[in-house]
Amino acid sequence: MSEFITVQVGQCGNQIGGAFWPLALQEHGIATSKPITQQQRSRYNDAFHSFFWSPSDVTGASYKTLHDLESAKVKARAVLIDMEDSVVARFRRGPLRKLFDETLLLTNYPGSGNNWAEGHHTHGSSYESRIVEVIRRAVERCDHLHGFLLMFSVGGGTGSGLGTATLKLLSDYFPDVERFVTCVYPSGHEDVVTAPYNVVLATNILLEYATCVLPADNKSLLDICAYLQNRKESNESAKAVAASSPYEDMNSVIVNMLLNFTSGSRFPGSLNVDMSELSTNMVPYPKLNFLSCGLTPLGFSSSQILPVPKQVEPWARDHQLLKIDPLAGTLLGATLLSRGNVTLSDLRYNVSRLQNKGKFIPWNQDAIKVGLCSVAPTGHPAAHLSLLNSTSMGGFFSHIGGQFDRLYRRKAHIHHYLQVDGFSNSEFVLSRQSLLDCTSHYQHLTTTQNAVLDRLQVV
Amino acid sequence: MALTTIQFGQCGNQVGHELFSTLAKDIFNPKPGVSSYDNEIYVEKTVTQWFEQDFNMDKLVARSVLVDTENKVVQDLLKKQSSNCHWGYNPKTCALQSGGAGNNWAMGYQKKGPELLESVTEALRIQNEKADRLAGILSIMSSAGGTGSGVGSFIMENMHDEFSKKVFFNALVLPFEEGEVVTQSYNTLLTLAKIWNVSDGTLLLQNDHLHSMLVNLLHCKSVGIGDLNSIIGLKMAGSLQPLQTTSFSSSMSTTDIISHIAPHPSFKYFSVKSSPHTPREVKKFEGGYQWNILSKHMRQMLRINSLNPGSVTIDWELRPPSTAQSVHSLHQFSCSIANLLITRGVGFASTQCTPGKDFREKPLHPCWVPEEGAFLHCHQNRRFNDQDKFAFLLTNNSQLYTPLNTVVEKAWKMFTHKAYMHQYTRFGVLEEEFVDAFVKIESVIKAYKELNGSEVTCI
């Protein structure tokens, strides 16, 4: 079975990780808080090794509680990096504390002061050898490493700066292993003034070094949570859930996406999708690697089981984790991953619906990759995930570029960046330029006509 | 004579498994409809061709090599067979890896293929040494993904020299036209081009067509991958199971069949039409069709639109045979290099049916094809697939260019925009290789296309 290493960087990244591990355990029938019914217990224990590592060679079948995991010394395949101690410290105290290997934690006190340059250059260079060492230790425990799942936000300093520095290191040291990045974009109303700088500087690195980027933004996540909350309130049975904190809910939306995303590699199915296939299918040209992801159902693992209709629309605007409308642009590629109780006919039906709705690039009218995984997510009979490579992403890039310009025009705050060793003003210029190039490439693709060259003639 | 099968990739392994299950079911047919002496001969021939007898376990072991870059599917098959008492695979003849070939022909051909070569050669040696007399090698693969197409092409090329004296043929499953994998046209194109040089005959199977057969004939409401595979298994078993010498037909071995159906180096493709397919619930009540109706029906399947020879007005394989059809001499038929009608079932000798007369009509074949080469009829009295009468038509005709044409059309569109090229050049498959593949397949298409009309233009 394939294995993944999660790399959680910074406060946000580690919070996503905090939501990730309980849900990942739940997929294998191990409860972290409330007891799990026998029926929910997963039977797919070969897949246990995808996210977890155990020193003794026992299959996951024997693990039923956290205590079992502790006594078997099972560890998560997770690398935790933060320049502030607070979030990682919470892991150290939390119920899952035994799940994380102390030697795979990397923390420090100073923080990065919401400064990308400090995270990327200062911490990036001084921690380089330690990061490589920690990751190598995690890699050595894998037999079939498929990919790294990186999680961080791009608005702050540590996640954005050090996260992208880690990404670079991964591509240097492990060029053959896929690098998937889930990053959270700020919605523009946060208290971080320098966010636009951090966003653009980080995005430039992501374009260059990530296999695929699965972006999310806070605005979309909040909207999704609000929608779920409304639905719950109308439903009297689910009062208890309302008590959970908003960030946790937002993170679990991302986590559900990640679990669906990797399900095809981890579990058996009649149409398997390995992670290595994704970039082949979704990235027609280098640097066009940002994918808009949408989920159906949006809900997290609540006790309430909703019937999943045959007709699903994970590609709809309000199901996207990023505030863009992918179908408004030209689609360069699409992936539809279904898991659970879904037949091939249902899938083909949805494929043809997407084909009617979306405007595909003329030279590849049927650029749809499909996957069927037979294991349903916890608490739902089925789930669908759509990944779309849409030219609408160009609009998103010009939006974050515009926010960057507003600050940069007045040269506001740039002295904080320039005083960092190793950072020069040209990085601002180059990053902005790379975004502009990307936008114009998307623009160019929107207007492409069909092939002008005739097919080869046999004489 | 023994036949060694190599199953490549997810599709190849699933189809192969289905094929062997069909064969095992055929061997243990409780109602063969022939004398026990004849039945014994049939079973013995089947077993020598496909299986090796394991007397210790009292089980049949498939003469098959299982190749995959992701071990999930094969592990699943091996697990499944422990509950199966009639036949199984030899776990020693599996060549497996983990990680998949990323839906990328180049990755399969340049990276995974060479990595797997040694273990495949070894597995093939084990399998071949067990056979007293080896007739040939059959490879089963799909062309859409990376493993079947890339690894399959690489291994077949490397095996070809070693087995140049044996029949070397393959079954190739073409993807849904609406798209399963975004790069499927590239992968299919490159596979077709590589295999063309080394294969003695290629059976083309179109997923789209099989899907419509299931929907139209078998009234499947929801079609699973397994249903598609079982039709493929049925068609392959029906064409390759033992035949017998009767007063009106002669027996043919698998080697004979391939050399009959692919007699010309420019025309190596063939497809298998089959009839009747009836839903299980209907089967109980229906008495079945007359042989001459079935024979006429099989000929109908060669009909094409007389105004536009490139298309088919009605796909007769998607209709049940009917008594009411009038075969008018004005109907145009697609021009065939060779046809082979295989009838399986009871009571053919007592009917007045002479399929040879219909099928040998001049306009059905180019003028350079000798009469005895154009059409052959083979028969087996034993009941097949629990049906009294079953007919298969192996045909190598001008219609076969249409699926190839679609593939080249799509691949060319993408190629002229250089889309996805970086994924292939990354593994060292350069533009020249694509151009070579285009040239090769365009000329094959041209040859097939020009068949229609060649029955007239004879000097």
mmCIF file with all atom_site columns, N, CA, C and O in Angstrom, chain B residues 341-382:
data_model
loop_
_atom_site.group_PDB
_atom_site.id
_atom_site.type_symbol
_atom_site.label_atom_id
_atom_site.label_alt_id
_atom_site.label_comp_id
_atom_site.label_asym_id
_atom_site.label_entity_id
_atom_site.label_seq_id
_atom_site.pdbx_PDB_ins_code
_atom_site.Cartn_x
_atom_site.Cartn_y
_atom_site.Cartn_z
_atom_site.occupancy
_atom_site.B_iso_or_equiv
_atom_site.pdbx_formal_charge
_atom_site.auth_seq_id
_atom_site.auth_comp_id
_atom_site.auth_asym_id
_atom_site.auth_atom_id
_atom_site.pdbx_PDB_model_num
ATOM 1   N N  . LEU B 1 341 ? -16.153 -17.248 -38.535 1.00 0.00 ? 341 LEU B N  1
ATOM 2   C CA . LEU B 1 341 ? -17.370 -17.444 -37.771 1.00 0.00 ? 341 LEU B CA 1
ATOM 3   C C  . LEU B 1 341 ? -17.203 -18.673 -36.892 1.00 0.00 ? 341 LEU B C  1
ATOM 4   O O  . LEU B 1 341 ? -16.824 -19.735 -37.385 1.00 0.00 ? 341 LEU B O  1
ATOM 5   N N  . ILE B 1 342 ? -17.422 -18.496 -35.612 1.00 0.00 ? 342 ILE B N  1
ATOM 6   C CA . ILE B 1 342 ? -17.333 -19.627 -34.705 1.00 0.00 ? 342 ILE B CA 1
ATOM 7   C C  . ILE B 1 342 ? -18.702 -19.864 -34.110 1.00 0.00 ? 342 ILE B C  1
ATOM 8   O O  . ILE B 1 342 ? -19.295 -18.948 -33.517 1.00 0.00 ? 342 ILE B O  1
ATOM 9   N N  . THR B 1 343 ? -19.220 -21.056 -34.297 1.00 0.00 ? 343 THR B N  1
ATOM 10  C CA . THR B 1 343 ? -20.521 -21.358 -33.711 1.00 0.00 ? 343 THR B CA 1
ATOM 11  C C  . THR B 1 343 ? -20.322 -22.409 -32.643 1.00 0.00 ? 343 THR B C  1
ATOM 12  O O  . THR B 1 343 ? -19.563 -23.359 -32.831 1.00 0.00 ? 343 THR B O  1
ATOM 13  N N  . ARG B 1 344 ? -20.969 -22.190 -31.545 1.00 0.00 ? 344 ARG B N  1
ATOM 14  C CA . ARG B 1 344 ? -20.856 -23.130 -30.429 1.00 0.00 ? 344 ARG B CA 1
ATOM 15  C C  . ARG B 1 344 ? -22.261 -23.517 -29.988 1.00 0.00 ? 344 ARG B C  1
ATOM 16  O O  . ARG B 1 344 ? -23.049 -22.648 -29.624 1.00 0.00 ? 344 ARG B O  1
ATOM 17  N N  . GLY B 1 345 ? -22.543 -24.819 -30.015 1.00 0.00 ? 345 GLY B N  1
ATOM 18  C CA . GLY B 1 345 ? -23.839 -25.229 -29.527 1.00 0.00 ? 345 GLY B CA 1
ATOM 19  C C  . GLY B 1 345 ? -24.393 -26.404 -30.287 1.00 0.00 ? 345 GLY B C  1
ATOM 20  O O  . GLY B 1 345 ? -23.705 -27.020 -31.113 1.00 0.00 ? 345 GLY B O  1
ATOM 21  N N  . VAL B 1 346 ? -25.637 -26.675 -30.001 1.00 0.00 ? 346 VAL B N  1
ATOM 22  C CA . VAL B 1 346 ? -26.222 -27.933 -30.446 1.00 0.00 ? 346 VAL B CA 1
ATOM 23  C C  . VAL B 1 346 ? -26.954 -27.795 -31.779 1.00 0.00 ? 346 VAL B C  1
ATOM 24  O O  . VAL B 1 346 ? -27.435 -26.717 -32.129 1.00 0.00 ? 346 VAL B O  1
ATOM 25  N N  . GLY B 1 347 ? -26.989 -28.891 -32.496 1.00 0.00 ? 347 GLY B N  1
ATOM 26  C CA . GLY B 1 347 ? -27.880 -29.044 -33.640 1.00 0.00 ? 347 GLY B CA 1
ATOM 27  C C  . GLY B 1 347 ? -27.528 -28.249 -34.874 1.00 0.00 ? 347 GLY B C  1
ATOM 28  O O  . GLY B 1 347 ? -28.396 -27.911 -35.663 1.00 0.00 ? 347 GLY B O  1
ATOM 29  N N  . PHE B 1 348 ? -26.251 -27.923 -35.082 1.00 0.00 ? 348 PHE B N  1
ATOM 30  C CA . PHE B 1 348 ? -25.941 -27.176 -36.292 1.00 0.00 ? 348 PHE B CA 1
ATOM 31  C C  . PHE B 1 348 ? -26.004 -28.077 -37.523 1.00 0.00 ? 348 PHE B C  1
ATOM 32  O O  . PHE B 1 348 ? -26.474 -27.660 -38.575 1.00 0.00 ? 348 PHE B O  1
ATOM 33  N N  . ALA B 1 349 ? -25.544 -29.328 -37.364 1.00 0.00 ? 349 ALA B N  1
ATOM 34  C CA . ALA B 1 349 ? -25.444 -30.235 -38.513 1.00 0.00 ? 349 ALA B CA 1
ATOM 35  C C  . ALA B 1 349 ? -26.793 -30.469 -39.177 1.00 0.00 ? 349 ALA B C  1
ATOM 36  O O  . ALA B 1 349 ? -26.880 -30.636 -40.387 1.00 0.00 ? 349 ALA B O  1
ATOM 37  N N  . SER B 1 350 ? -27.857 -30.447 -38.374 1.00 0.00 ? 350 SER B N  1
ATOM 38  C CA . SER B 1 350 ? -29.158 -30.786 -38.940 1.00 0.00 ? 350 SER B CA 1
ATOM 39  C C  . SER B 1 350 ? -29.837 -29.591 -39.612 1.00 0.00 ? 350 SER B C  1
ATOM 40  O O  . SER B 1 350 ? -30.879 -29.742 -40.212 1.00 0.00 ? 350 SER B O  1
ATOM 41  N N  . THR B 1 351 ? -29.258 -28.409 -39.513 1.00 0.00 ? 351 THR B N  1
ATOM 42  C CA . THR B 1 351 ? -29.893 -27.261 -40.160 1.00 0.00 ? 351 THR B CA 1
ATOM 43  C C  . THR B 1 351 ? -29.368 -27.108 -41.576 1.00 0.00 ? 351 THR B C  1
ATOM 44  O O  . THR B 1 351 ? -28.358 -27.698 -41.962 1.00 0.00 ? 351 THR B O  1
ATOM 45  N N  . GLN B 1 352 ? -30.059 -26.273 -42.323 1.00 0.00 ? 352 GLN B N  1
ATOM 46  C CA . GLN B 1 352 ? -29.657 -26.038 -43.717 1.00 0.00 ? 352 GLN B CA 1
ATOM 47  C C  . GLN B 1 352 ? -28.748 -24.820 -43.822 1.00 0.00 ? 352 GLN B C  1
ATOM 48  O O  . GLN B 1 352 ? -28.569 -24.253 -44.882 1.00 0.00 ? 352 GLN B O  1
ATOM 49  N N  . CYS B 1 353 ? -28.179 -24.424 -42.717 1.00 0.00 ? 353 CYS B N  1
ATOM 50  C CA . CYS B 1 353 ? -27.448 -23.160 -42.702 1.00 0.00 ? 353 CYS B CA 1
ATOM 51  C C  . CYS B 1 353 ? -26.070 -23.301 -43.354 1.00 0.00 ? 353 CYS B C  1
ATOM 52  O O  . CYS B 1 353 ? -25.285 -24.182 -43.010 1.00 0.00 ? 353 CYS B O  1
ATOM 53  N N  . THR B 1 354 ? -25.777 -22.463 -44.300 1.00 0.00 ? 354 THR B N  1
ATOM 54  C CA . THR B 1 354 ? -24.467 -22.456 -44.935 1.00 0.00 ? 354 THR B CA 1
ATOM 55  C C  . THR B 1 354 ? -23.899 -21.041 -44.888 1.00 0.00 ? 354 THR B C  1
ATOM 56  O O  . THR B 1 354 ? -24.049 -20.274 -45.834 1.00 0.00 ? 354 THR B O  1
ATOM 57  N N  . PRO B 1 355 ? -23.289 -20.680 -43.791 1.00 0.00 ? 355 PRO B N  1
ATOM 58  C CA . PRO B 1 355 ? -22.809 -19.299 -43.649 1.00 0.00 ? 355 PRO B CA 1
ATOM 59  C C  . PRO B 1 355 ? -21.773 -18.933 -44.705 1.00 0.00 ? 355 PRO B C  1
ATOM 60  O O  . PRO B 1 355 ? -21.665 -17.771 -45.088 1.00 0.00 ? 355 PRO B O  1
ATOM 61  N N  . GLY B 1 356 ? -21.042 -19.913 -45.178 1.00 0.00 ? 356 GLY B N  1
ATOM 62  C CA . GLY B 1 356 ? -20.005 -19.635 -46.161 1.00 0.00 ? 356 GLY B CA 1
ATOM 63  C C  . GLY B 1 356 ? -20.523 -18.899 -47.384 1.00 0.00 ? 356 GLY B C  1
ATOM 64  O O  . GLY B 1 356 ? -19.867 -18.021 -47.914 1.00 0.00 ? 356 GLY B O  1
ATOM 65  N N  . LYS B 1 357 ? -21.728 -19.243 -47.786 1.00 0.00 ? 357 LYS B N  1
ATOM 66  C CA . LYS B 1 357 ? -22.281 -18.641 -48.997 1.00 0.00 ? 357 LYS B CA 1
ATOM 67  C C  . LYS B 1 357 ? -22.449 -17.130 -48.840 1.00 0.00 ? 357 LYS B C  1
ATOM 68  O O  . LYS B 1 357 ? -22.078 -16.348 -49.697 1.00 0.00 ? 357 LYS B O  1
ATOM 69  N N  . ASP B 1 358 ? -23.016 -16.741 -47.687 1.00 0.00 ? 358 ASP B N  1
ATOM 70  C CA . ASP B 1 358 ? -23.238 -15.317 -47.441 1.00 0.00 ? 358 ASP B CA 1
ATOM 71  C C  . ASP B 1 358 ? -21.925 -14.562 -47.287 1.00 0.00 ? 358 ASP B C  1
ATOM 72  O O  . ASP B 1 358 ? -21.739 -13.483 -47.840 1.00 0.00 ? 358 ASP B O  1
ATOM 73  N N  . PHE B 1 359 ? -21.034 -15.149 -46.540 1.00 0.00 ? 359 PHE B N  1
ATOM 74  C CA . PHE B 1 359 ? -19.833 -14.409 -46.182 1.00 0.00 ? 359 PHE B CA 1
ATOM 75  C C  . PHE B 1 359 ? -18.801 -14.359 -47.305 1.00 0.00 ? 359 PHE B C  1
ATOM 76  O O  . PHE B 1 359 ? -17.900 -13.549 -47.277 1.00 0.00 ? 359 PHE B O  1
ATOM 77  N N  . ARG B 1 360 ? -18.906 -15.277 -48.264 1.00 0.00 ? 360 ARG B N  1
ATOM 78  C CA . ARG B 1 360 ? -17.882 -15.266 -49.312 1.00 0.00 ? 360 ARG B CA 1
ATOM 79  C C  . ARG B 1 360 ? -18.273 -14.408 -50.504 1.00 0.00 ? 360 ARG B C  1
ATOM 80  O O  . ARG B 1 360 ? -17.542 -14.318 -51.473 1.00 0.00 ? 360 ARG B O  1
ATOM 81  N N  . GLU B 1 361 ? -19.398 -13.757 -50.437 1.00 0.00 ? 361 GLU B N  1
ATOM 82  C CA . GLU B 1 361 ? -19.799 -12.886 -51.541 1.00 0.00 ? 361 GLU B CA 1
ATOM 83  C C  . GLU B 1 361 ? -18.674 -11.912 -51.876 1.00 0.00 ? 361 GLU B C  1
ATOM 84  O O  . GLU B 1 361 ? -18.043 -11.365 -50.982 1.00 0.00 ? 361 GLU B O  1
ATOM 85  N N  . LYS B 1 362 ? -18.464 -11.685 -53.142 1.00 0.00 ? 362 LYS B N  1
ATOM 86  C CA . LYS B 1 362 ? -17.295 -10.911 -53.570 1.00 0.00 ? 362 LYS B CA 1
ATOM 87  C C  . LYS B 1 362 ? -17.179 -9.520  -52.931 1.00 0.00 ? 362 LYS B C  1
ATOM 88  O O  . LYS B 1 362 ? -16.120 -9.169  -52.416 1.00 0.00 ? 362 LYS B O  1
ATOM 89  N N  . PRO B 1 363 ? -18.235 -8.704  -52.955 1.00 0.00 ? 363 PRO B N  1
ATOM 90  C CA . PRO B 1 363 ? -18.044 -7.338  -52.466 1.00 0.00 ? 363 PRO B CA 1
ATOM 91  C C  . PRO B 1 363 ? -17.645 -7.246  -51.000 1.00 0.00 ? 363 PRO B C  1
ATOM 92  O O  . PRO B 1 363 ? -17.328 -6.177  -50.523 1.00 0.00 ? 363 PRO B O  1
ATOM 93  N N  . LEU B 1 364 ? -17.645 -8.354  -50.325 1.00 0.00 ? 364 LEU B N  1
ATOM 94  C CA . LEU B 1 364 ? -17.295 -8.318  -48.915 1.00 0.00 ? 364 LEU B CA 1
ATOM 95  C C  . LEU B 1 364 ? -15.779 -8.279  -48.703 1.00 0.00 ? 364 LEU B C  1
ATOM 96  O O  . LEU B 1 364 ? -15.308 -8.002  -47.623 1.00 0.00 ? 364 LEU B O  1
ATOM 97  N N  . HIS B 1 365 ? -15.036 -8.573  -49.757 1.00 0.00 ? 365 HIS B N  1
ATOM 98  C CA . HIS B 1 365 ? -13.590 -8.690  -49.580 1.00 0.00 ? 365 HIS B CA 1
ATOM 99  C C  . HIS B 1 365 ? -12.850 -7.971  -50.683 1.00 0.00 ? 365 HIS B C  1
ATOM 100 O O  . HIS B 1 365 ? -13.349 -7.853  -51.789 1.00 0.00 ? 365 HIS B O  1
ATOM 101 N N  . PRO B 1 366 ? -11.640 -7.500  -50.399 1.00 0.00 ? 366 PRO B N  1
ATOM 102 C CA . PRO B 1 366 ? -10.833 -6.947  -51.486 1.00 0.00 ? 366 PRO B CA 1
ATOM 103 C C  . PRO B 1 366 ? -10.480 -8.068  -52.455 1.00 0.00 ? 366 PRO B C  1
ATOM 104 O O  . PRO B 1 366 ? -10.393 -9.232  -52.056 1.00 0.00 ? 366 PRO B O  1
ATOM 105 N N  . CYS B 1 367 ? -10.253 -7.694  -53.717 1.00 0.00 ? 367 CYS B N  1
ATOM 106 C CA . CYS B 1 367 ? -10.133 -8.733  -54.724 1.00 0.00 ? 367 CYS B CA 1
ATOM 107 C C  . CYS B 1 367 ? -8.902  -9.590  -54.551 1.00 0.00 ? 367 CYS B C  1
ATOM 108 O O  . CYS B 1 367 ? -8.839  -10.711 -55.039 1.00 0.00 ? 367 CYS B O  1
ATOM 109 N N  . TRP B 1 368 ? -7.916  -9.087  -53.820 1.00 0.00 ? 368 TRP B N  1
ATOM 110 C CA . TRP B 1 368 ? -6.683  -9.885  -53.705 1.00 0.00 ? 368 TRP B CA 1
ATOM 111 C C  . TRP B 1 368 ? -6.760  -10.965 -52.631 1.00 0.00 ? 368 TRP B C  1
ATOM 112 O O  . TRP B 1 368 ? -5.860  -11.757 -52.450 1.00 0.00 ? 368 TRP B O  1
ATOM 113 N N  . VAL B 1 369 ? -7.865  -10.978 -51.911 1.00 0.00 ? 369 VAL B N  1
ATOM 114 C CA . VAL B 1 369 ? -7.985  -12.016 -50.888 1.00 0.00 ? 369 VAL B CA 1
ATOM 115 C C  . VAL B 1 369 ? -8.532  -13.285 -51.522 1.00 0.00 ? 369 VAL B C  1
ATOM 116 O O  . VAL B 1 369 ? -9.587  -13.254 -52.152 1.00 0.00 ? 369 VAL B O  1
ATOM 117 N N  . PRO B 1 370 ? -7.823  -14.397 -51.384 1.00 0.00 ? 370 PRO B N  1
ATOM 118 C CA . PRO B 1 370 ? -8.343  -15.647 -51.966 1.00 0.00 ? 370 PRO B CA 1
ATOM 119 C C  . PRO B 1 370 ? -9.599  -16.088 -51.226 1.00 0.00 ? 370 PRO B C  1
ATOM 120 O O  . PRO B 1 370 ? -9.767  -15.777 -50.039 1.00 0.00 ? 370 PRO B O  1
ATOM 121 N N  . GLU B 1 371 ? -10.436 -16.803 -51.940 1.00 0.00 ? 371 GLU B N  1
ATOM 122 C CA . GLU B 1 371 ? -11.746 -17.133 -51.392 1.00 0.00 ? 371 GLU B CA 1
ATOM 123 C C  . GLU B 1 371 ? -11.654 -17.911 -50.084 1.00 0.00 ? 371 GLU B C  1
ATOM 124 O O  . GLU B 1 371 ? -12.335 -17.626 -49.115 1.00 0.00 ? 371 GLU B O  1
ATOM 125 N N  . GLU B 1 372 ? -10.722 -18.879 -50.046 1.00 0.00 ? 372 GLU B N  1
ATOM 126 C CA . GLU B 1 372 ? -10.653 -19.692 -48.827 1.00 0.00 ? 372 GLU B CA 1
ATOM 127 C C  . GLU B 1 372 ? -10.022 -18.913 -47.677 1.00 0.00 ? 372 GLU B C  1
ATOM 128 O O  . GLU B 1 372 ? -10.206 -19.252 -46.520 1.00 0.00 ? 372 GLU B O  1
ATOM 129 N N  . GLY B 1 373 ? -9.295  -17.848 -48.001 1.00 0.00 ? 373 GLY B N  1
ATOM 130 C CA . GLY B 1 373 ? -8.716  -17.031 -46.933 1.00 0.00 ? 373 GLY B CA 1
ATOM 131 C C  . GLY B 1 373 ? -9.706  -16.045 -46.377 1.00 0.00 ? 373 GLY B C  1
ATOM 132 O O  . GLY B 1 373 ? -9.572  -15.572 -45.256 1.00 0.00 ? 373 GLY B O  1
ATOM 133 N N  . ALA B 1 374 ? -10.706 -15.709 -47.176 1.00 0.00 ? 374 ALA B N  1
ATOM 134 C CA . ALA B 1 374 ? -11.617 -14.655 -46.779 1.00 0.00 ? 374 ALA B CA 1
ATOM 135 C C  . ALA B 1 374 ? -12.519 -15.061 -45.632 1.00 0.00 ? 374 ALA B C  1
ATOM 136 O O  . ALA B 1 374 ? -12.789 -14.273 -44.733 1.00 0.00 ? 374 ALA B O  1
ATOM 137 N N  . PHE B 1 375 ? -12.969 -16.282 -45.667 1.00 0.00 ? 375 PHE B N  1
ATOM 138 C CA . PHE B 1 375 ? -13.933 -16.675 -44.647 1.00 0.00 ? 375 PHE B CA 1
ATOM 139 C C  . PHE B 1 375 ? -13.763 -18.135 -44.258 1.00 0.00 ? 375 PHE B C  1
ATOM 140 O O  . PHE B 1 375 ? -13.533 -18.992 -45.093 1.00 0.00 ? 375 PHE B O  1
ATOM 141 N N  . LEU B 1 376 ? -13.858 -18.380 -42.974 1.00 0.00 ? 376 LEU B N  1
ATOM 142 C CA . LEU B 1 376 ? -13.870 -19.752 -42.491 1.00 0.00 ? 376 LEU B CA 1
ATOM 143 C C  . LEU B 1 376 ? -14.949 -19.880 -41.430 1.00 0.00 ? 376 LEU B C  1
ATOM 144 O O  . LEU B 1 376 ? -15.284 -18.918 -40.746 1.00 0.00 ? 376 LEU B O  1
ATOM 145 N N  . HIS B 1 377 ? -15.483 -21.082 -41.385 1.00 0.00 ? 377 HIS B N  1
ATOM 146 C CA . HIS B 1 377 ? -16.480 -21.339 -40.354 1.00 0.00 ? 377 HIS B CA 1
ATOM 147 C C  . HIS B 1 377 ? -15.990 -22.484 -39.484 1.00 0.00 ? 377 HIS B C  1
ATOM 148 O O  . HIS B 1 377 ? -15.558 -23.509 -40.001 1.00 0.00 ? 377 HIS B O  1
ATOM 149 N N  . CYS B 1 378 ? -16.018 -22.303 -38.177 1.00 0.00 ? 378 CYS B N  1
ATOM 150 C CA . CYS B 1 378 ? -15.603 -23.351 -37.273 1.00 0.00 ? 378 CYS B CA 1
ATOM 151 C C  . CYS B 1 378 ? -16.720 -23.637 -36.290 1.00 0.00 ? 378 CYS B C  1
ATOM 152 O O  . CYS B 1 378 ? -17.523 -22.757 -35.976 1.00 0.00 ? 378 CYS B O  1
ATOM 153 N N  . HIS B 1 379 ? -16.726 -24.841 -35.823 1.00 0.00 ? 379 HIS B N  1
ATOM 154 C CA . HIS B 1 379 ? -17.860 -25.220 -34.982 1.00 0.00 ? 379 HIS B CA 1
ATOM 155 C C  . HIS B 1 379 ? -17.413 -26.080 -33.813 1.00 0.00 ? 379 HIS B C  1
ATOM 156 O O  . HIS B 1 379 ? -16.397 -26.764 -33.850 1.00 0.00 ? 379 HIS B O  1
ATOM 157 N N  . GLN B 1 380 ? -18.197 -26.012 -32.773 1.00 0.00 ? 380 GLN B N  1
ATOM 158 C CA . GLN B 1 380 ? -18.008 -26.865 -31.612 1.00 0.00 ? 380 GLN B CA 1
ATOM 159 C C  . GLN B 1 380 ? -19.395 -27.213 -31.098 1.00 0.00 ? 380 GLN B C  1
ATOM 160 O O  . GLN B 1 380 ? -20.222 -26.325 -30.881 1.00 0.00 ? 380 GLN B O  1
ATOM 161 N N  . ASN B 1 381 ? -19.635 -28.525 -30.949 1.00 0.00 ? 381 ASN B N  1
ATOM 162 C CA . ASN B 1 381 ? -20.971 -28.954 -30.532 1.00 0.00 ? 381 ASN B CA 1
ATOM 163 C C  . ASN B 1 381 ? -21.271 -28.677 -29.071 1.00 0.00 ? 381 ASN B C  1
ATOM 164 O O  . ASN B 1 381 ? -22.419 -28.629 -28.658 1.00 0.00 ? 381 ASN B O  1
ATOM 165 N N  . ARG B 1 382 ? -20.214 -28.502 -28.285 1.00 0.00 ? 382 ARG B N  1
ATOM 166 C CA . ARG B 1 382 ? -20.417 -28.340 -26.855 1.00 0.00 ? 382 ARG B CA 1
ATOM 167 C C  . ARG B 1 382 ? -21.102 -27.005 -26.572 1.00 0.00 ? 382 ARG B C  1
ATOM 168 O O  . ARG B 1 382 ? -20.815 -25.991 -27.211 1.00 0.00 ? 382 ARG B O  1
#
